[in-house]
């Protein structure tokens, strides 16, 4: 089983739609969770950290479910500029981040 | 401007010809890391460094070397490149290495080994 698993997509949605991605992780001792965004083979950039209580940043909401070992990212009112690959990242072991392979989102007019 | 720089951005080379990819950060970060990204495999860590003169292997260290003589620089060395090292390489840095801090990535180096 992969340490971090994501549905590769692509998720094709129209502008204005709400879309959600899930990511599962295997190490129950993981402490830190993040969503990174990567545009077309450019460098990944932090989108948001994921806190136990859940957190929201504008149109983006991240949730953590420790019991089921998954994190989620919800994007409301999708924009064309949201088209990218979203990487789930977990601090699975001390000093080490494990990256998922990413979920590709395509937002169309 | 806070940034991580890598050079070269693109490199085509032949099997066995030693090469170095440089990485430099201007944020005084302690932790630096090298990743490779391949289709379907995601980002995999090659080596990381907790601080000057402190380096350790990541998940895929074979065929690579690193050094950390200065805090700002973390070069990646391929002593004898092979075609299976054709990949997109990213250098990253962060304030600390606990995994709880944002990683800042360089723009990437696309390497082709023929």
CSV table of C-alpha atoms in Angstrom, one decimal:
chain,number,residue,atom,x,y,z
A,1,UNK,CA,0.0,0.0,0.0
A,2,UNK,CA,1.3,3.5,-0.9
A,3,UNK,CA,2.0,5.8,2.1
A,4,UNK,CA,-0.1,8.5,0.5
A,5,UNK,CA,-2.8,7.8,-2.1
A,6,UNK,CA,-4.7,10.1,-4.3
A,7,UNK,CA,-7.1,9.7,-7.2
A,8,UNK,CA,-5.1,11.0,-10.2
A,9,UNK,CA,-8.2,12.3,-12.0
A,10,UNK,CA,-8.6,14.4,-14.0
A,11,UNK,CA,-11.6,16.0,-12.4
A,12,UNK,CA,-13.3,18.0,-15.2
A,13,UNK,CA,-15.6,20.6,-13.7
A,14,UNK,CA,-17.3,23.8,-15.1
A,15,UNK,CA,-16.6,27.2,-13.6
A,16,UNK,CA,-18.5,27.8,-10.5
A,17,UNK,CA,-18.7,24.2,-9.5
A,18,UNK,CA,-17.7,22.8,-6.1
A,19,UNK,CA,-15.2,20.0,-6.2
A,20,UNK,CA,-13.7,17.8,-3.5
A,21,UNK,CA,-10.6,15.6,-3.4
A,22,UNK,CA,-9.7,13.0,-0.9
A,23,UNK,CA,-6.3,11.6,0.1
A,24,UNK,CA,-5.6,8.6,2.3
A,25,UNK,CA,-2.4,8.0,4.3
A,26,UNK,CA,-1.2,4.8,5.8
A,27,UNK,CA,0.9,5.9,8.8
A,28,UNK,CA,-1.4,6.5,11.7
A,29,UNK,CA,1.4,8.3,13.5
A,30,UNK,CA,1.6,11.1,10.9
A,31,UNK,CA,1.5,14.5,12.5
A,32,UNK,CA,1.4,17.1,9.7
A,33,UNK,CA,-0.7,17.4,6.6
A,34,UNK,CA,-0.6,19.8,3.7
A,35,UNK,CA,-2.1,20.5,0.3
A,36,UNK,CA,0.3,21.8,-2.3
A,37,UNK,CA,-0.6,23.0,-5.8
A,38,UNK,CA,1.5,22.3,-8.8
A,39,UNK,CA,1.0,24.0,-12.2
A,40,UNK,CA,2.1,22.1,-15.3
A,41,UNK,CA,5.4,20.7,-14.2
A,42,UNK,CA,6.4,23.9,-12.3
A,43,UNK,CA,7.4,23.8,-8.7
A,44,UNK,CA,4.9,22.8,-6.1
A,45,UNK,CA,3.7,25.6,-3.8
A,46,UNK,CA,1.9,25.3,-0.5
A,47,UNK,CA,-1.8,25.8,-0.8
A,48,UNK,CA,-2.7,25.2,2.8
A,49,UNK,CA,-1.8,23.3,5.9
A,50,UNK,CA,-4.5,20.9,7.3
A,51,UNK,CA,-5.3,21.2,11.0
A,52,UNK,CA,-7.1,18.7,13.1
A,53,UNK,CA,-10.1,21.1,13.5
A,54,UNK,CA,-10.2,21.8,9.8
A,55,UNK,CA,-9.4,25.1,8.2
A,56,UNK,CA,-10.7,27.4,5.6
A,57,UNK,CA,-9.0,29.9,3.3
A,58,UNK,CA,-11.4,31.7,1.1
A,59,UNK,CA,-12.9,29.2,-1.3
A,60,UNK,CA,-10.7,26.4,0.0
A,61,UNK,CA,-11.5,24.1,2.9
A,62,UNK,CA,-9.3,21.4,4.2
A,63,UNK,CA,-10.4,18.6,6.6
A,64,UNK,CA,-8.6,15.9,8.5
A,65,UNK,CA,-10.1,12.6,9.6
A,66,UNK,CA,-7.6,10.8,11.7
A,67,UNK,CA,-9.9,7.9,12.5
A,68,UNK,CA,-10.2,7.0,8.8
A,69,UNK,CA,-6.8,8.4,7.9
A,70,UNK,CA,-7.7,10.8,5.2
A,71,UNK,CA,-7.6,14.4,4.4
A,72,UNK,CA,-9.8,16.3,2.0
A,73,UNK,CA,-9.8,19.5,0.0
A,74,UNK,CA,-12.9,21.3,-1.0
A,75,UNK,CA,-12.9,24.0,-3.6
A,76,UNK,CA,-16.0,26.1,-3.9
A,77,UNK,CA,-16.9,28.4,-6.9
A,78,UNK,CA,-14.2,26.9,-9.1
A,79,UNK,CA,-12.2,29.4,-11.3
A,80,UNK,CA,-10.3,28.7,-14.5
A,81,UNK,CA,-7.2,29.6,-12.6
A,82,UNK,CA,-7.8,26.7,-10.2
A,83,UNK,CA,-6.8,24.2,-13.0
A,84,UNK,CA,-3.7,22.5,-11.6
A,85,UNK,CA,-2.5,19.3,-9.9
A,86,UNK,CA,-3.2,19.2,-6.2
A,87,UNK,CA,-0.6,17.3,-4.1
A,88,UNK,CA,-1.5,15.7,-0.8
A,89,UNK,CA,1.6,15.8,1.5
A,90,UNK,CA,2.0,14.0,4.8
A,91,UNK,CA,4.7,14.1,7.4
A,92,UNK,CA,4.8,10.3,7.5
A,93,UNK,CA,8.1,9.9,9.3
A,94,UNK,CA,10.4,12.1,11.3
A,95,UNK,CA,12.0,14.7,9.2
A,96,UNK,CA,10.3,13.3,6.1
A,97,UNK,CA,7.5,14.5,3.9
A,98,UNK,CA,5.7,12.0,1.6
A,99,UNK,CA,4.0,13.4,-1.5
A,100,UNK,CA,1.0,11.9,-3.2
A,101,UNK,CA,1.1,11.6,-6.9
A,102,UNK,CA,-1.5,14.4,-7.2
A,103,UNK,CA,-5.0,14.9,-8.4
A,104,UNK,CA,-5.4,16.9,-11.6
A,105,UNK,CA,-8.2,19.4,-11.8
A,106,UNK,CA,-9.4,21.0,-15.1
A,107,UNK,CA,-11.9,23.8,-14.8
A,108,UNK,CA,-13.7,24.7,-18.0
A,109,UNK,CA,-15.6,27.8,-19.1
B,1,UNK,CA,12.9,38.3,-2.8
B,2,UNK,CA,12.9,35.1,-0.9
B,3,UNK,CA,13.6,32.3,-3.3
B,4,UNK,CA,15.3,29.0,-4.1
B,5,UNK,CA,17.3,28.9,-7.3
B,6,UNK,CA,18.5,26.0,-9.3
B,7,UNK,CA,20.9,25.8,-12.2
B,8,UNK,CA,20.8,24.7,-14.9
B,9,UNK,CA,17.1,24.6,-15.6
B,10,UNK,CA,17.5,22.3,-18.5
B,11,UNK,CA,20.3,19.8,-19.2
B,12,UNK,CA,20.8,17.1,-21.8
B,13,UNK,CA,23.9,15.0,-21.2
B,14,UNK,CA,25.3,11.6,-22.1
B,15,UNK,CA,25.7,8.5,-20.0
B,16,UNK,CA,28.7,8.6,-17.6
B,17,UNK,CA,29.5,12.3,-17.9
B,18,UNK,CA,29.6,13.8,-14.3
B,19,UNK,CA,27.3,16.7,-13.7
B,20,UNK,CA,26.3,19.0,-10.8
B,21,UNK,CA,23.0,20.7,-10.3
B,22,UNK,CA,23.3,23.7,-8.0
B,23,UNK,CA,20.7,24.8,-5.5
B,24,UNK,CA,20.8,28.0,-3.4
B,25,UNK,CA,18.3,29.6,-1.0
B,26,UNK,CA,18.4,33.1,0.5
B,27,UNK,CA,16.0,32.5,3.4
B,28,UNK,CA,18.6,31.2,5.9
B,29,UNK,CA,16.7,27.9,6.0
B,30,UNK,CA,18.3,25.1,7.9
B,31,UNK,CA,16.7,22.2,6.0
B,32,UNK,CA,17.2,21.5,2.4
B,33,UNK,CA,16.2,18.6,0.2
B,34,UNK,CA,16.3,17.2,-3.3
B,35,UNK,CA,13.4,15.5,-5.0
B,36,UNK,CA,12.9,13.9,-8.3
B,37,UNK,CA,9.5,13.8,-10.0
B,38,UNK,CA,8.5,11.1,-12.5
B,39,UNK,CA,5.1,10.5,-14.1
B,40,UNK,CA,2.9,8.3,-11.9
B,41,UNK,CA,5.5,8.2,-9.1
B,42,UNK,CA,5.1,11.7,-7.6
B,43,UNK,CA,7.9,13.5,-5.8
B,44,UNK,CA,10.5,11.2,-4.2
B,45,UNK,CA,13.1,12.4,-1.9
B,46,UNK,CA,16.7,11.8,-2.9
B,47,UNK,CA,18.7,13.4,-0.1
B,48,UNK,CA,18.1,15.9,2.6
B,49,UNK,CA,20.2,18.0,4.9
B,50,UNK,CA,19.3,19.2,8.4
B,51,UNK,CA,22.1,21.8,8.5
B,52,UNK,CA,25.6,22.4,7.4
B,53,UNK,CA,27.7,19.2,7.1
B,54,UNK,CA,24.6,17.1,8.0
B,55,UNK,CA,23.1,15.1,5.2
B,56,UNK,CA,21.1,11.9,5.0
B,57,UNK,CA,19.6,9.6,2.4
B,58,UNK,CA,16.0,9.9,1.3
B,59,UNK,CA,14.1,7.2,-0.6
B,60,UNK,CA,16.0,7.1,-3.8
B,61,UNK,CA,19.7,8.0,-3.1
B,62,UNK,CA,21.4,5.6,-5.4
B,63,UNK,CA,23.5,7.3,-8.1
B,64,UNK,CA,23.5,10.7,-6.4
B,65,UNK,CA,25.7,12.6,-4.0
B,66,UNK,CA,25.2,15.8,-2.1
B,67,UNK,CA,27.2,18.1,0.1
B,68,UNK,CA,26.3,21.0,2.5
B,69,UNK,CA,29.3,23.1,3.1
B,70,UNK,CA,27.4,26.3,3.4
B,71,UNK,CA,23.9,26.9,4.7
B,72,UNK,CA,22.6,28.4,1.6
B,73,UNK,CA,23.9,25.9,-1.0
B,74,UNK,CA,23.0,22.2,-1.5
B,75,UNK,CA,24.4,20.9,-4.8
B,76,UNK,CA,23.3,17.6,-6.3
B,77,UNK,CA,26.0,15.5,-7.9
B,78,UNK,CA,25.6,12.7,-10.5
B,79,UNK,CA,29.0,11.1,-10.7
B,80,UNK,CA,28.0,8.8,-13.6
B,81,UNK,CA,24.6,9.6,-14.9
B,82,UNK,CA,22.5,6.9,-16.5
B,83,UNK,CA,19.3,7.1,-18.6
B,84,UNK,CA,17.1,6.1,-15.6
B,85,UNK,CA,18.1,9.4,-14.0
B,86,UNK,CA,16.2,11.3,-16.6
B,87,UNK,CA,13.7,13.2,-14.6
B,88,UNK,CA,12.5,16.5,-13.3
B,89,UNK,CA,14.5,17.5,-10.2
B,90,UNK,CA,13.4,20.0,-7.5
B,91,UNK,CA,15.4,21.4,-4.7
B,92,UNK,CA,13.5,22.6,-1.6
B,93,UNK,CA,14.2,24.3,1.7
B,94,UNK,CA,12.3,25.0,4.9
B,95,UNK,CA,12.9,26.7,8.2
B,96,UNK,CA,13.2,23.4,10.1
B,97,UNK,CA,13.2,19.8,9.2
B,98,UNK,CA,10.4,18.5,11.3
B,99,UNK,CA,8.0,18.2,8.4
B,100,UNK,CA,5.7,20.8,9.9
B,101,UNK,CA,7.1,23.7,8.0
B,102,UNK,CA,6.3,25.0,4.5
B,103,UNK,CA,8.7,23.7,1.9
B,104,UNK,CA,9.9,26.3,-0.7
B,105,UNK,CA,10.7,24.7,-4.0
B,106,UNK,CA,13.1,25.8,-6.7
B,107,UNK,CA,11.9,26.1,-10.3
B,108,UNK,CA,13.1,22.6,-11.2
B,109,UNK,CA,15.8,21.2,-13.4
B,110,UNK,CA,14.8,19.0,-16.3
B,111,UNK,CA,17.5,16.5,-16.9
B,112,UNK,CA,17.8,14.1,-19.9
B,113,UNK,CA,20.5,11.5,-20.0
B,114,UNK,CA,21.0,9.8,-23.3
